[in-house]
């Protein structure tokens, strides 16, 4: 079954999607990762996206929808998990149109529920591997050797948008634009909320129970 996973910044979307990829063979389509790759490769899309991302704002719908359209078109035969897309009602409507065209469906929209007061700490302490993208937390999920990725030995860095001033903006943008997707997917009858507090494995178990896989 195809899935999408959404929630506030720091709710654990990327971590749980990566686990679904590793253990259940999903193709992860992460809009954030796609933009970060475009930035790394200095493509015209990357240069444009960076302006918005660095300030904690959303990349405009049209650019984002076109990107996802392209990637979904390239993965027609794979079961996918959309991670971080859609983030606005307009994107959600465009996704429905796109899936109809491709004759595909998303079976469940998983919402990772984490109280707002927990999100800031998660984001400020988050470190990512510059090389493979693995995610750590300085307190709750530290690497074995400080500053080094357990998987590949790559350097761990703080994302530019995980700095304190940008985090506030990202949380406000989430409330205004993305939180309304809860009602959107409730109306579609595919909404499932998951308690996003606990260890990575505890949360993953809850997801598996809901997915019945
Ligand atoms: P993420 O890695 O999901 O936290 O996304 C990082 C940043 O990429 C966000 O703060 C946005 O600036 C941008 N971004 C990711 N996904 C989207 C989306 N669906 N729509 C607009 N902007 C996005």
PDB file of C-alpha atoms and ligand atoms in Angstrom:
ATOM      1  CA  UNK A   1       0.000   0.000   0.000  1.00  0.00           C
ATOM      2  CA  UNK A   2       1.287   3.484  -0.840  1.00  0.00           C
ATOM      3  CA  UNK A   3       1.572   5.863   2.084  1.00  0.00           C
ATOM      4  CA  UNK A   4       2.161   9.426   2.978  1.00  0.00           C
ATOM      5  CA  UNK A   5       3.582  10.589   6.265  1.00  0.00           C
ATOM      6  CA  UNK A   6       3.143  14.073   7.657  1.00  0.00           C
ATOM      7  CA  UNK A   7       3.584  16.001  10.869  1.00  0.00           C
ATOM      8  CA  UNK A   8       5.344  19.019  12.308  1.00  0.00           C
ATOM      9  CA  UNK A   9       9.067  19.614  11.713  1.00  0.00           C
ATOM     10  CA  UNK A  10      10.866  17.295  14.118  1.00  0.00           C
ATOM     11  CA  UNK A  11       7.987  14.830  14.403  1.00  0.00           C
ATOM     12  CA  UNK A  12      10.150  12.014  13.012  1.00  0.00           C
ATOM     13  CA  UNK A  13       8.841  11.689   9.458  1.00  0.00           C
ATOM     14  CA  UNK A  14      12.248  11.158   7.902  1.00  0.00           C
ATOM     15  CA  UNK A  15      13.384   8.676  10.548  1.00  0.00           C
ATOM     16  CA  UNK A  16      10.256   6.554  10.315  1.00  0.00           C
ATOM     17  CA  UNK A  17      10.226   6.678   6.505  1.00  0.00           C
ATOM     18  CA  UNK A  18      13.818   5.460   6.479  1.00  0.00           C
ATOM     19  CA  UNK A  19      12.821   2.528   8.698  1.00  0.00           C
ATOM     20  CA  UNK A  20       9.958   1.670   6.359  1.00  0.00           C
ATOM     21  CA  UNK A  21      12.394   1.716   3.453  1.00  0.00           C
ATOM     22  CA  UNK A  22      14.898  -0.477   5.279  1.00  0.00           C
ATOM     23  CA  UNK A  23      12.475  -3.039   6.664  1.00  0.00           C
ATOM     24  CA  UNK A  24       9.581  -2.975   4.210  1.00  0.00           C
ATOM     25  CA  UNK A  25      11.072  -2.087   0.884  1.00  0.00           C
ATOM     26  CA  UNK A  26       9.306   1.216   0.360  1.00  0.00           C
ATOM     27  CA  UNK A  27      10.568   3.824  -2.087  1.00  0.00           C
ATOM     28  CA  UNK A  28      10.925   6.994   0.004  1.00  0.00           C
ATOM     29  CA  UNK A  29      10.028  10.194  -1.789  1.00  0.00           C
ATOM     30  CA  UNK A  30      11.104  13.010   0.521  1.00  0.00           C
ATOM     31  CA  UNK A  31      10.520  16.499  -0.809  1.00  0.00           C
ATOM     32  CA  UNK A  32      13.002  17.915   1.730  1.00  0.00           C
ATOM     33  CA  UNK A  33      15.734  15.477   0.631  1.00  0.00           C
ATOM     34  CA  UNK A  34      15.010  16.187  -3.035  1.00  0.00           C
ATOM     35  CA  UNK A  35      15.432  19.906  -2.416  1.00  0.00           C
ATOM     36  CA  UNK A  36      18.602  19.398  -0.363  1.00  0.00           C
ATOM     37  CA  UNK A  37      20.061  17.297  -3.190  1.00  0.00           C
ATOM     38  CA  UNK A  38      19.169  19.969  -5.717  1.00  0.00           C
ATOM     39  CA  UNK A  39      20.926  22.533  -3.502  1.00  0.00           C
ATOM     40  CA  UNK A  40      24.014  20.320  -3.210  1.00  0.00           C
ATOM     41  CA  UNK A  41      24.120  19.968  -6.999  1.00  0.00           C
ATOM     42  CA  UNK A  42      23.478  23.694  -7.441  1.00  0.00           C
ATOM     43  CA  UNK A  43      20.683  23.153  -9.946  1.00  0.00           C
ATOM     44  CA  UNK A  44      18.376  26.085 -10.804  1.00  0.00           C
ATOM     45  CA  UNK A  45      15.648  24.422  -8.687  1.00  0.00           C
ATOM     46  CA  UNK A  46      18.077  24.059  -5.782  1.00  0.00           C
ATOM     47  CA  UNK A  47      19.127  27.700  -5.935  1.00  0.00           C
ATOM     48  CA  UNK A  48      15.496  28.812  -5.879  1.00  0.00           C
ATOM     49  CA  UNK A  49      14.464  26.374  -3.127  1.00  0.00           C
ATOM     50  CA  UNK A  50      17.363  27.462  -0.898  1.00  0.00           C
ATOM     51  CA  UNK A  51      16.018  31.015  -0.665  1.00  0.00           C
ATOM     52  CA  UNK A  52      12.851  29.700   0.973  1.00  0.00           C
ATOM     53  CA  UNK A  53      14.318  26.858   3.006  1.00  0.00           C
ATOM     54  CA  UNK A  54      16.998  28.949   4.702  1.00  0.00           C
ATOM     55  CA  UNK A  55      14.278  31.262   6.029  1.00  0.00           C
ATOM     56  CA  UNK A  56      12.065  28.408   7.246  1.00  0.00           C
ATOM     57  CA  UNK A  57       9.437  29.026   4.582  1.00  0.00           C
ATOM     58  CA  UNK A  58       7.802  26.614   2.178  1.00  0.00           C
ATOM     59  CA  UNK A  59       9.073  26.311  -1.365  1.00  0.00           C
ATOM     60  CA  UNK A  60       6.253  27.562  -3.652  1.00  0.00           C
ATOM     61  CA  UNK A  61       3.579  24.981  -4.457  1.00  0.00           C
ATOM     62  CA  UNK A  62       4.128  24.994  -8.196  1.00  0.00           C
ATOM     63  CA  UNK A  63       7.829  24.123  -7.962  1.00  0.00           C
ATOM     64  CA  UNK A  64       7.170  21.458  -5.353  1.00  0.00           C
ATOM     65  CA  UNK A  65       4.266  19.851  -7.194  1.00  0.00           C
ATOM     66  CA  UNK A  66       6.249  19.694 -10.467  1.00  0.00           C
ATOM     67  CA  UNK A  67       9.145  18.029  -8.686  1.00  0.00           C
ATOM     68  CA  UNK A  68       6.944  15.357  -7.085  1.00  0.00           C
ATOM     69  CA  UNK A  69       5.143  14.826 -10.378  1.00  0.00           C
ATOM     70  CA  UNK A  70       8.455  14.057 -12.043  1.00  0.00           C
ATOM     71  CA  UNK A  71       9.610  11.666  -9.315  1.00  0.00           C
ATOM     72  CA  UNK A  72       6.296   9.812  -9.071  1.00  0.00           C
ATOM     73  CA  UNK A  73       6.365   9.424 -12.848  1.00  0.00           C
ATOM     74  CA  UNK A  74       9.811   7.813 -12.579  1.00  0.00           C
ATOM     75  CA  UNK A  75       8.645   5.319  -9.950  1.00  0.00           C
ATOM     76  CA  UNK A  76       5.456   3.989 -11.453  1.00  0.00           C
ATOM     77  CA  UNK A  77       6.038   0.395 -10.397  1.00  0.00           C
ATOM     78  CA  UNK A  78       7.270   0.917  -6.812  1.00  0.00           C
ATOM     79  CA  UNK A  79       5.258   1.147  -3.608  1.00  0.00           C
ATOM     80  CA  UNK A  80       6.094   4.552  -2.251  1.00  0.00           C
ATOM     81  CA  UNK A  81       6.043   6.586   0.913  1.00  0.00           C
ATOM     82  CA  UNK A  82       5.683  10.313   0.464  1.00  0.00           C
ATOM     83  CA  UNK A  83       7.633  12.026   3.229  1.00  0.00           C
ATOM     84  CA  UNK A  84       7.006  15.740   3.725  1.00  0.00           C
ATOM     85  CA  UNK A  85       4.731  16.109   0.718  1.00  0.00           C
ATOM     86  CA  UNK A  86       2.044  17.407   0.652  1.00  0.00           C
ATOM     87  CA  UNK A  87       2.461  20.316   3.036  1.00  0.00           C
ATOM     88  CA  UNK A  88      -0.400  22.530   1.856  1.00  0.00           C
ATOM     89  CA  UNK A  89      -4.011  21.932   0.836  1.00  0.00           C
ATOM     90  CA  UNK A  90      -3.115  22.983  -2.704  1.00  0.00           C
ATOM     91  CA  UNK A  91      -0.396  20.316  -2.830  1.00  0.00           C
ATOM     92  CA  UNK A  92      -2.793  17.710  -1.429  1.00  0.00           C
ATOM     93  CA  UNK A  93      -5.365  18.508  -4.106  1.00  0.00           C
ATOM     94  CA  UNK A  94      -2.689  18.389  -6.814  1.00  0.00           C
ATOM     95  CA  UNK A  95      -1.505  15.043  -5.467  1.00  0.00           C
ATOM     96  CA  UNK A  96      -5.020  13.610  -5.728  1.00  0.00           C
ATOM     97  CA  UNK A  97      -5.215  14.749  -9.361  1.00  0.00           C
ATOM     98  CA  UNK A  98      -1.791  13.355 -10.117  1.00  0.00           C
ATOM     99  CA  UNK A  99      -2.518   9.976  -8.544  1.00  0.00           C
ATOM    100  CA  UNK A 100      -5.739   9.754 -10.511  1.00  0.00           C
ATOM    101  CA  UNK A 101      -3.779  10.378 -13.735  1.00  0.00           C
ATOM    102  CA  UNK A 102      -1.243   7.710 -12.778  1.00  0.00           C
ATOM    103  CA  UNK A 103      -4.005   5.325 -11.679  1.00  0.00           C
ATOM    104  CA  UNK A 104      -2.496   4.981  -8.196  1.00  0.00           C
ATOM    105  CA  UNK A 105      -3.776   5.527  -4.658  1.00  0.00           C
ATOM    106  CA  UNK A 106      -2.434   6.441  -1.256  1.00  0.00           C
ATOM    107  CA  UNK A 107      -4.042   4.062   1.248  1.00  0.00           C
ATOM    108  CA  UNK A 108      -3.110   5.790   4.494  1.00  0.00           C
ATOM    109  CA  UNK A 109      -2.071   9.305   5.490  1.00  0.00           C
ATOM    110  CA  UNK A 110      -0.024   8.791   8.653  1.00  0.00           C
ATOM    111  CA  UNK A 111       0.136  11.740  10.992  1.00  0.00           C
ATOM    112  CA  UNK A 112       2.934  11.714  13.579  1.00  0.00           C
ATOM    113  CA  UNK A 113       1.629  13.459  16.636  1.00  0.00           C
ATOM    114  CA  UNK A 114       4.207  15.191  18.856  1.00  0.00           C
ATOM    115  CA  UNK A 115       3.361  17.982  21.344  1.00  0.00           C
ATOM    116  CA  UNK A 116       4.688  21.349  20.232  1.00  0.00           C
ATOM    117  CA  UNK A 117       6.893  21.815  23.309  1.00  0.00           C
ATOM    118  CA  UNK A 118       8.874  18.673  22.403  1.00  0.00           C
ATOM    119  CA  UNK A 119       9.549  19.665  18.801  1.00  0.00           C
ATOM    120  CA  UNK A 120      11.999  22.489  19.418  1.00  0.00           C
ATOM    121  CA  UNK A 121      14.359  20.337  21.504  1.00  0.00           C
ATOM    122  CA  UNK A 122      14.284  17.616  18.888  1.00  0.00           C
ATOM    123  CA  UNK A 123      15.186  20.035  16.104  1.00  0.00           C
ATOM    124  CA  UNK A 124      17.886  21.967  17.963  1.00  0.00           C
ATOM    125  CA  UNK A 125      19.652  18.731  18.957  1.00  0.00           C
ATOM    126  CA  UNK A 126      19.316  17.049  15.571  1.00  0.00           C
ATOM    127  CA  UNK A 127      22.495  16.222  13.646  1.00  0.00           C
ATOM    128  CA  UNK A 128      22.635  14.667  10.201  1.00  0.00           C
ATOM    129  CA  UNK A 129      25.376  12.855   8.356  1.00  0.00           C
ATOM    130  CA  UNK A 130      26.737  15.009   5.561  1.00  0.00           C
ATOM    131  CA  UNK A 131      27.482  11.885   3.593  1.00  0.00           C
ATOM    132  CA  UNK A 132      24.570   9.415   3.971  1.00  0.00           C
ATOM    133  CA  UNK A 133      21.871  11.564   5.609  1.00  0.00           C
ATOM    134  CA  UNK A 134      21.470   9.371   8.742  1.00  0.00           C
ATOM    135  CA  UNK A 135      19.895  11.317  11.603  1.00  0.00           C
ATOM    136  CA  UNK A 136      21.032  11.565  15.248  1.00  0.00           C
ATOM    137  CA  UNK A 137      20.191  13.582  18.322  1.00  0.00           C
ATOM    138  CA  UNK A 138      22.868  14.922  20.634  1.00  0.00           C
ATOM    139  CA  UNK A 139      20.993  13.742  23.770  1.00  0.00           C
ATOM    140  CA  UNK A 140      18.400  11.134  22.892  1.00  0.00           C
ATOM    141  CA  UNK A 141      20.139   9.358  20.009  1.00  0.00           C
ATOM    142  CA  UNK A 142      23.839  10.217  19.984  1.00  0.00           C
ATOM    143  CA  UNK A 143      26.335   8.577  17.629  1.00  0.00           C
ATOM    144  CA  UNK A 144      28.885   6.153  19.127  1.00  0.00           C
ATOM    145  CA  UNK A 145      31.721   8.617  18.393  1.00  0.00           C
ATOM    146  CA  UNK A 146      30.905  12.319  18.747  1.00  0.00           C
ATOM    147  CA  UNK A 147      30.497  14.079  15.406  1.00  0.00           C
ATOM    148  CA  UNK A 148      30.821  10.879  13.337  1.00  0.00           C
ATOM    149  CA  UNK A 149      28.162   8.807  11.612  1.00  0.00           C
ATOM    150  CA  UNK A 150      27.794   5.226  12.931  1.00  0.00           C
ATOM    151  CA  UNK A 151      26.920   3.948   9.451  1.00  0.00           C
ATOM    152  CA  UNK A 152      29.575   5.497   7.246  1.00  0.00           C
ATOM    153  CA  UNK A 153      31.910   7.560   9.446  1.00  0.00           C
ATOM    154  CA  UNK A 154      30.759  10.761   7.686  1.00  0.00           C
ATOM    155  CA  UNK A 155      30.809  14.142   9.410  1.00  0.00           C
ATOM    156  CA  UNK A 156      27.688  15.047  11.417  1.00  0.00           C
ATOM    157  CA  UNK A 157      26.368  18.558  10.881  1.00  0.00           C
ATOM    158  CA  UNK A 158      23.460  20.706  11.989  1.00  0.00           C
ATOM    159  CA  UNK A 159      21.058  21.588   9.166  1.00  0.00           C
ATOM    160  CA  UNK A 160      20.967  25.322   8.415  1.00  0.00           C
ATOM    161  CA  UNK A 161      17.215  25.325   9.067  1.00  0.00           C
ATOM    162  CA  UNK A 162      17.620  23.602  12.458  1.00  0.00           C
ATOM    163  CA  UNK A 163      19.048  26.816  13.951  1.00  0.00           C
ATOM    164  CA  UNK A 164      16.850  28.304  16.667  1.00  0.00           C
ATOM    165  CA  UNK A 165      15.592  31.410  14.839  1.00  0.00           C
ATOM    166  CA  UNK A 166      14.557  29.422  11.753  1.00  0.00           C
ATOM    167  CA  UNK A 167      12.851  26.705  13.823  1.00  0.00           C
ATOM    168  CA  UNK A 168      10.229  29.147  15.177  1.00  0.00           C
ATOM    169  CA  UNK A 169       9.306  30.146  11.652  1.00  0.00           C
ATOM    170  CA  UNK A 170       9.079  26.531  10.477  1.00  0.00           C
ATOM    171  CA  UNK A 171       6.737  25.678  13.354  1.00  0.00           C
ATOM    172  CA  UNK A 172       4.498  28.678  12.553  1.00  0.00           C
ATOM    173  CA  UNK A 173       4.472  27.752   8.858  1.00  0.00           C
ATOM    174  CA  UNK A 174       3.506  24.214   9.796  1.00  0.00           C
ATOM    175  CA  UNK A 175       0.542  25.370  11.927  1.00  0.00           C
ATOM    176  CA  UNK A 176      -0.756  27.695   9.246  1.00  0.00           C
ATOM    177  CA  UNK A 177      -0.255  25.510   6.162  1.00  0.00           C
ATOM    178  CA  UNK A 178       0.221  21.850   7.009  1.00  0.00           C
ATOM    179  CA  UNK A 179      -1.883  21.205  10.146  1.00  0.00           C
ATOM    180  CA  UNK A 180      -5.096  21.720   8.086  1.00  0.00           C
ATOM    181  CA  UNK A 181      -4.193  18.555   6.161  1.00  0.00           C
ATOM    182  CA  UNK A 182      -5.423  16.560   9.174  1.00  0.00           C
ATOM    183  CA  UNK A 183      -9.022  17.497   8.366  1.00  0.00           C
ATOM    184  CA  UNK A 184      -8.409  17.093   4.639  1.00  0.00           C
ATOM    185  CA  UNK A 185      -7.358  13.459   5.076  1.00  0.00           C
ATOM    186  CA  UNK A 186     -10.029  12.787   7.722  1.00  0.00           C
ATOM    187  CA  UNK A 187     -12.604  13.812   5.134  1.00  0.00           C
ATOM    188  CA  UNK A 188     -10.967  11.470   2.613  1.00  0.00           C
ATOM    189  CA  UNK A 189     -11.204   8.661   5.179  1.00  0.00           C
ATOM    190  CA  UNK A 190      -7.487   7.751   5.101  1.00  0.00           C
ATOM    191  CA  UNK A 191      -6.224   9.656   8.165  1.00  0.00           C
ATOM    192  CA  UNK A 192      -4.386   7.733  10.910  1.00  0.00           C
ATOM    193  CA  UNK A 193      -2.732   9.433  13.851  1.00  0.00           C
ATOM    194  CA  UNK A 194       0.284   7.839  15.531  1.00  0.00           C
ATOM    195  CA  UNK A 195       1.698   8.811  18.905  1.00  0.00           C
ATOM    196  CA  UNK A 196       5.120  10.183  17.902  1.00  0.00           C
ATOM    197  CA  UNK A 197       6.648  10.110  21.401  1.00  0.00           C
ATOM    198  CA  UNK A 198       9.030   7.356  22.450  1.00  0.00           C
ATOM    199  CA  UNK A 199      11.989   5.578  20.916  1.00  0.00           C
ATOM    200  CA  UNK A 200      12.333   5.121  17.163  1.00  0.00           C
ATOM    201  CA  UNK A 201      11.507   1.423  17.533  1.00  0.00           C
ATOM    202  CA  UNK A 202       8.437   2.040  19.691  1.00  0.00           C
ATOM    203  CA  UNK A 203       7.037   4.476  17.155  1.00  0.00           C
ATOM    204  CA  UNK A 204       7.880   2.168  14.280  1.00  0.00           C
ATOM    205  CA  UNK A 205       5.959  -0.675  16.001  1.00  0.00           C
ATOM    206  CA  UNK A 206       2.882   1.550  16.282  1.00  0.00           C
ATOM    207  CA  UNK A 207       3.108   2.313  12.579  1.00  0.00           C
ATOM    208  CA  UNK A 208       3.412  -1.338  11.635  1.00  0.00           C
ATOM    209  CA  UNK A 209       0.335  -2.141  13.731  1.00  0.00           C
ATOM    210  CA  UNK A 210      -1.692   0.507  11.930  1.00  0.00           C
ATOM    211  CA  UNK A 211      -0.438  -0.607   8.509  1.00  0.00           C
ATOM    212  CA  UNK A 212      -0.996  -4.274   9.381  1.00  0.00           C
ATOM    213  CA  UNK A 213       2.232  -5.296   7.640  1.00  0.00           C
TER     214      UNK A 213
HETATM  215  P1  LIG B   1      12.014  18.681   5.617  1.00  0.00           P
HETATM  216  O1  LIG B   1      13.283  18.009   5.283  1.00  0.00           O
HETATM  217  O2  LIG B   1      10.811  17.843   5.272  1.00  0.00           O
HETATM  218  O3  LIG B   1      11.965  19.190   7.034  1.00  0.00           O
HETATM  219  O4  LIG B   1      11.933  19.971   4.680  1.00  0.00           O
HETATM  220  C1  LIG B   1      12.895  20.996   4.758  1.00  0.00           C
HETATM  221  C2  LIG B   1      12.399  22.238   4.025  1.00  0.00           C
HETATM  222  O5  LIG B   1      12.212  21.925   2.635  1.00  0.00           O
HETATM  223  C3  LIG B   1      11.070  22.785   4.494  1.00  0.00           C
HETATM  224  O6  LIG B   1      11.202  23.621   5.626  1.00  0.00           O
HETATM  225  C4  LIG B   1      10.637  23.568   3.251  1.00  0.00           C
HETATM  226  O7  LIG B   1      11.350  24.775   3.121  1.00  0.00           O
HETATM  227  C5  LIG B   1      11.096  22.652   2.123  1.00  0.00           C
HETATM  228  N1  LIG B   1      10.039  21.673   1.786  1.00  0.00           N
HETATM  229  C6  LIG B   1      10.056  20.337   1.962  1.00  0.00           C
HETATM  230  N2  LIG B   1       8.924  19.767   1.549  1.00  0.00           N
HETATM  231  C7  LIG B   1       8.145  20.779   1.083  1.00  0.00           C
HETATM  232  C8  LIG B   1       6.840  20.838   0.541  1.00  0.00           C
HETATM  233  N3  LIG B   1       6.083  19.739   0.383  1.00  0.00           N
HETATM  234  N4  LIG B   1       6.365  22.057   0.164  1.00  0.00           N
HETATM  235  C9  LIG B   1       7.118  23.167   0.298  1.00  0.00           C
HETATM  236  N5  LIG B   1       8.331  23.182   0.826  1.00  0.00           N
HETATM  237  C10 LIG B   1       8.863  22.000   1.225  1.00  0.00           C
END
